[in-house]
GROMACS .gro file of C-alpha atoms in nm:
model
  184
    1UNK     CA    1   0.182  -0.670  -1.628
    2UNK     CA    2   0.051  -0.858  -1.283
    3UNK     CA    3   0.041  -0.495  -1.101
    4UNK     CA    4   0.070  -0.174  -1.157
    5UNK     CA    5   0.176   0.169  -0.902
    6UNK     CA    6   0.098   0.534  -1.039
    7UNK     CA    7   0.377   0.803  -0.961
    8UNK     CA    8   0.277   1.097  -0.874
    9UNK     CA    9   0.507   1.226  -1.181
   10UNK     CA   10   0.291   1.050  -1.411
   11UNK     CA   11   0.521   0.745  -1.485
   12UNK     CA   12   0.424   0.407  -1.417
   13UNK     CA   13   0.626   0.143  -1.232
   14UNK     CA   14   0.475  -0.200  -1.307
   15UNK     CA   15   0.563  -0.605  -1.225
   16UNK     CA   16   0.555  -0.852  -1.516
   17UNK     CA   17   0.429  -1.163  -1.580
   18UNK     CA   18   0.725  -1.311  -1.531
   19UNK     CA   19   0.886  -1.541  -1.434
   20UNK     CA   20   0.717  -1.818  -1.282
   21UNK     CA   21   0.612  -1.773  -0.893
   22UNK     CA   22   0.505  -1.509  -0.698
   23UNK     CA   23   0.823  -1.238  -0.741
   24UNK     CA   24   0.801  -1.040  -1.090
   25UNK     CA   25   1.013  -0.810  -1.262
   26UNK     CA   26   1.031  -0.429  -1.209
   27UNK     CA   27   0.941  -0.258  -1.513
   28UNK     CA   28   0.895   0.174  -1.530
   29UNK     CA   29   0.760   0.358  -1.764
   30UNK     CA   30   0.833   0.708  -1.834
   31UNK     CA   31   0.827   0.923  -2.110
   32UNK     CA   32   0.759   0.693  -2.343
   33UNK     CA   33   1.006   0.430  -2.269
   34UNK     CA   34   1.021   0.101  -2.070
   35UNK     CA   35   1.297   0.051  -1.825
   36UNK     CA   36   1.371  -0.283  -1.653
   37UNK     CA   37   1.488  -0.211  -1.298
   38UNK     CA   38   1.737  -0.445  -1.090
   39UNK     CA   39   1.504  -0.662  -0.859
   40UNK     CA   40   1.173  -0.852  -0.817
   41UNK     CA   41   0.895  -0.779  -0.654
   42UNK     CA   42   0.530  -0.899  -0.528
   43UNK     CA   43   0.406  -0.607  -0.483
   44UNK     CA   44   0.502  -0.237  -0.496
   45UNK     CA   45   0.377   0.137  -0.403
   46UNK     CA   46   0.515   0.485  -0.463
   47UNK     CA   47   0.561   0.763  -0.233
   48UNK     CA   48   0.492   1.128  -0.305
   49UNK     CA   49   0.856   1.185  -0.350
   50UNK     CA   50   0.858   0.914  -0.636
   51UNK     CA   51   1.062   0.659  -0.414
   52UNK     CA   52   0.973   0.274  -0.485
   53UNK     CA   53   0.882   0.070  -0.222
   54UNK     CA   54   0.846  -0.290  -0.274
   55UNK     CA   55   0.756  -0.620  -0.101
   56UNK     CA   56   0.900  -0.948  -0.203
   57UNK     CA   57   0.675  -1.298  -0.140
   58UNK     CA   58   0.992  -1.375   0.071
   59UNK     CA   59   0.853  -1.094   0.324
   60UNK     CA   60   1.159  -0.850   0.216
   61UNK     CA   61   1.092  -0.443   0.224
   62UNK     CA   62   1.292  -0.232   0.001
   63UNK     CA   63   1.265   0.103  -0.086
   64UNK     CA   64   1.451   0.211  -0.475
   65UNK     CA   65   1.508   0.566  -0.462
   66UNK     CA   66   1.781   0.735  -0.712
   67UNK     CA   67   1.887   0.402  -0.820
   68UNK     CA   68   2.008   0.218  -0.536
   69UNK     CA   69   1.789  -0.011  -0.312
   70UNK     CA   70   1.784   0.005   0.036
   71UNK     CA   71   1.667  -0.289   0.285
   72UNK     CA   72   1.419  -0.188   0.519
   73UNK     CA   73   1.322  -0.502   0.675
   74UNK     CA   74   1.110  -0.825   0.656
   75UNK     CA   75   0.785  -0.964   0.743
   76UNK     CA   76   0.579  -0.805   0.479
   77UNK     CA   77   0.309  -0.883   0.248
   78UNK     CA   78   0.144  -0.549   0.151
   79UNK     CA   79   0.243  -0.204   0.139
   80UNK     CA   80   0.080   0.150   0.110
   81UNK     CA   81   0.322   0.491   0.041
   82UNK     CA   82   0.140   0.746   0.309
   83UNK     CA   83   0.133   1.102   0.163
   84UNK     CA   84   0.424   1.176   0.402
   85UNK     CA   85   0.669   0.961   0.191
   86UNK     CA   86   0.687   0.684   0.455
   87UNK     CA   87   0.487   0.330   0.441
   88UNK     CA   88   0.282   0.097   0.613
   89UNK     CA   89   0.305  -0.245   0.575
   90UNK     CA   90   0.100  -0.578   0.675
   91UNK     CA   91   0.302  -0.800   0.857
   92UNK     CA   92   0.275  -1.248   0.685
   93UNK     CA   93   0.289  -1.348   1.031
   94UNK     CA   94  -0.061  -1.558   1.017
   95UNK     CA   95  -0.173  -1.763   0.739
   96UNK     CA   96  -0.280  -1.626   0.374
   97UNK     CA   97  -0.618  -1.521   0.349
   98UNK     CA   98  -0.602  -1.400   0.731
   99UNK     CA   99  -0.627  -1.031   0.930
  100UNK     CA  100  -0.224  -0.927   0.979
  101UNK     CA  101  -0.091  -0.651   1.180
  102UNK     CA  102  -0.007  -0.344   1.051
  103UNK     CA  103   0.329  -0.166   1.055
  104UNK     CA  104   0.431   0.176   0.993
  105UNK     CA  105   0.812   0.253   0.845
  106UNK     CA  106   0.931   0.653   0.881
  107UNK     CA  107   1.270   0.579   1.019
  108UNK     CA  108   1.221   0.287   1.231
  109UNK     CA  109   0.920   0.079   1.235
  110UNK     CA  110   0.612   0.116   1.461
  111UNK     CA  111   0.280  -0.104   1.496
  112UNK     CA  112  -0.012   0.039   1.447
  113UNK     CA  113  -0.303  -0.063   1.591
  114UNK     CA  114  -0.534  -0.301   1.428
  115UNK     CA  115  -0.508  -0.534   1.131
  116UNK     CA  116  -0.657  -0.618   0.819
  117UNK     CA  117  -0.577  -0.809   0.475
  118UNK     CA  118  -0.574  -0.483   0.243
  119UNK     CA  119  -0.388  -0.128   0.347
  120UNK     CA  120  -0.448   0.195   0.129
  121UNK     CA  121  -0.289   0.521   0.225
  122UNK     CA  122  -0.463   0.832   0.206
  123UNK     CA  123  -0.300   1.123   0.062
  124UNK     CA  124  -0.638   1.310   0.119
  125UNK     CA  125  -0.576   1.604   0.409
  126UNK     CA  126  -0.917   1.702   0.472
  127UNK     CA  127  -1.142   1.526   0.733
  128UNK     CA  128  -1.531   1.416   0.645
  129UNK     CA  129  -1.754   1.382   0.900
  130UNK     CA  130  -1.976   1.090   0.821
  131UNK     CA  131  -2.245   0.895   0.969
  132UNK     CA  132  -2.016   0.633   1.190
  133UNK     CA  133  -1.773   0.927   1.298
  134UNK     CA  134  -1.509   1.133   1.122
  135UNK     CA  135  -1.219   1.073   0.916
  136UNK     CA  136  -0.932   1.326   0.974
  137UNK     CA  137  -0.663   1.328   0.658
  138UNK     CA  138  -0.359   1.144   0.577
  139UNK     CA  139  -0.525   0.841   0.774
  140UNK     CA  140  -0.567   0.474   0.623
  141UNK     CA  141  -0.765   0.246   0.493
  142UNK     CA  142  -0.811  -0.083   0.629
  143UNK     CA  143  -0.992  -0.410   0.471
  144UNK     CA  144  -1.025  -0.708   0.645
  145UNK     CA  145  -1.093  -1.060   0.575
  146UNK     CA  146  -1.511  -0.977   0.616
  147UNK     CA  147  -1.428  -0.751   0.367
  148UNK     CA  148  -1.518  -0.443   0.587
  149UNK     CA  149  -1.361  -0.100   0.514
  150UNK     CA  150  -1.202   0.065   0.773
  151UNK     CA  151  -1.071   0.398   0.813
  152UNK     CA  152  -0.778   0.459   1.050
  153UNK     CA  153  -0.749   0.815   1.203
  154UNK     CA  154  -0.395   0.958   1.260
  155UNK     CA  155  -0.485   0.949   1.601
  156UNK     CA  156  -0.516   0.565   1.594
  157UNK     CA  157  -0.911   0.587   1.662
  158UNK     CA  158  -1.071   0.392   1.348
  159UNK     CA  159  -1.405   0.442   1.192
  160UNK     CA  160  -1.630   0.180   0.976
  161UNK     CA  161  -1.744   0.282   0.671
  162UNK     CA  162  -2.106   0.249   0.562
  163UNK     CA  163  -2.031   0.024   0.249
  164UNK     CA  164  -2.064  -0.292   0.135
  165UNK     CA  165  -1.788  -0.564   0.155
  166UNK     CA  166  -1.462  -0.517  -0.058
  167UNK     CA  167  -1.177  -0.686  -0.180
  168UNK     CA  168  -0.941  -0.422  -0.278
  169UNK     CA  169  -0.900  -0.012  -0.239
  170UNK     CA  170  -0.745   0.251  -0.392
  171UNK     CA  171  -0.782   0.579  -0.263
  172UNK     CA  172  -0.780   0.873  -0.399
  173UNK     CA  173  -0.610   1.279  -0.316
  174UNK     CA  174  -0.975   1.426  -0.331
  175UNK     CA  175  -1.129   1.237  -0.055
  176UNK     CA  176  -1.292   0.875  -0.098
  177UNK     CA  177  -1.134   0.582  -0.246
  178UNK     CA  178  -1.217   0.299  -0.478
  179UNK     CA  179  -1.297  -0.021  -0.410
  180UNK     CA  180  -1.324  -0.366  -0.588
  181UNK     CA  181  -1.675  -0.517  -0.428
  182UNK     CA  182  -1.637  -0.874  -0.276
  183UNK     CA  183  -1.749  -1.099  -0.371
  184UNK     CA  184  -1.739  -0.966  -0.784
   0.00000   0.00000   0.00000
C-alpha cells in the first residue's frame, strides 16, 4: 500500500502501489477480505458515516458511498472527513510544495479561511484551553509549508500550537493529534 484511511467500522480502505504515477488503486479491507473498488485515487479519507472520499492527482473529488461514486468537484489535492460527515479540501491552485486554500464540501462548497499544505479533521468535541488560546471541537488542523501546526476554530478564529515543526497529522477522537516531525 502507498496510503492507508481507518473507518470508523474498523475496515481499512487503502491505495496500492500501483500502477505507475501518482493515481493508485482502491483496495478495502474488511472482515478479513480484500476488495478492489472501481477507481483510482491519490489520496483518500473516511467520514464517520463510512463514506469514501477521494482526491485524484488530476484535482477530481469523489465521494464512494453504497457503491456508486459521486463527483463533487475539482481543484483538490488533500482531503480531511470532518466528524460531521462532510470534508475539507486544499485547493492545487499554487505550485507543489506551497500554502493552498482551504475548502469546505457539506452540500456546496465554501472557503475557509486560511491555507496550509496538510489538513486534519478533528472529530474531538471538547475544547482545551492552552497557552496560545483555546481550541473549541470539531475544528481543524492546519500545517503549513514552515511546518507550523495550526488549529482552526469552528468559528474561523485559528490558534498556533506550541510544537515543533511537522510534516504530517493525524488527529485523534480524544483530543490531540499526531504528528510526523519535519524535518525526520
Amino acid at each position: 500500500a502507498s496510503f492507508a484511511a481507518a473507518a470508523p467500522d474498523g475496515s481499512l480502505w487503502v491505495l496500492s502501489d500501483g500502477p505507475a504515477g501518482a493515481d493508485k488503486y482502491i483496495w478495502h479491507y474488511a472482515g478479513g477480505t480484500w476488495t478492489n473498488i472501481s477507481g483510482v485515487a491519490s489520496r483518500i479519507t473516511v467520514a464517520p458515516n463510512g463514506t469514501l472520499y477521494a482526491i485524484t492527482s488530476a484535482g477530481g473529488a469523489y465521494s464512494y458511498a453504497g457503491g456508486t461514486w459521486t463527483t463533487l468537484g475539482g481543484g483538490c489535492s488533500n482531503t480531511s472527513a470532518a466528524a460531521d460527515g462532510s470534508i475539507y479540501v486544499l485547493s492545487n491552485a499554487n505550485a507543489a510544495g506551497s500554502d493552498q486554500a482551504i475548502w469546505h464540501y457539506t452540500n456546496s462548497w465554501s472557503q475557509v479561511p486560511g491555507s496550509g499544505l496538510r489538513i486534519g479533521a478533528s472529530w474531538d468535541s471538547n475544547s482545551y484551553a492552552l497557552s496560545s488560546g483555546t481550541i473549541a471541537g470539531n475544528g481543524l488542523y492546519v500545517l503549513n509549508s514552515l511546518g507550523l501546526i495550526y488549529y482552526r476554530n469552528p468559528d474561523n478564529s485559528y490558534v498556533l500550537l506550541p510544537a515543533g515543526k511537522a510534516s504530517a497529522i493525524a488527529p485523534t477522537t480524544i483530543g490531540g493529534a499526531f504528528v510526523l516531525a519535519y524535518p525526520a
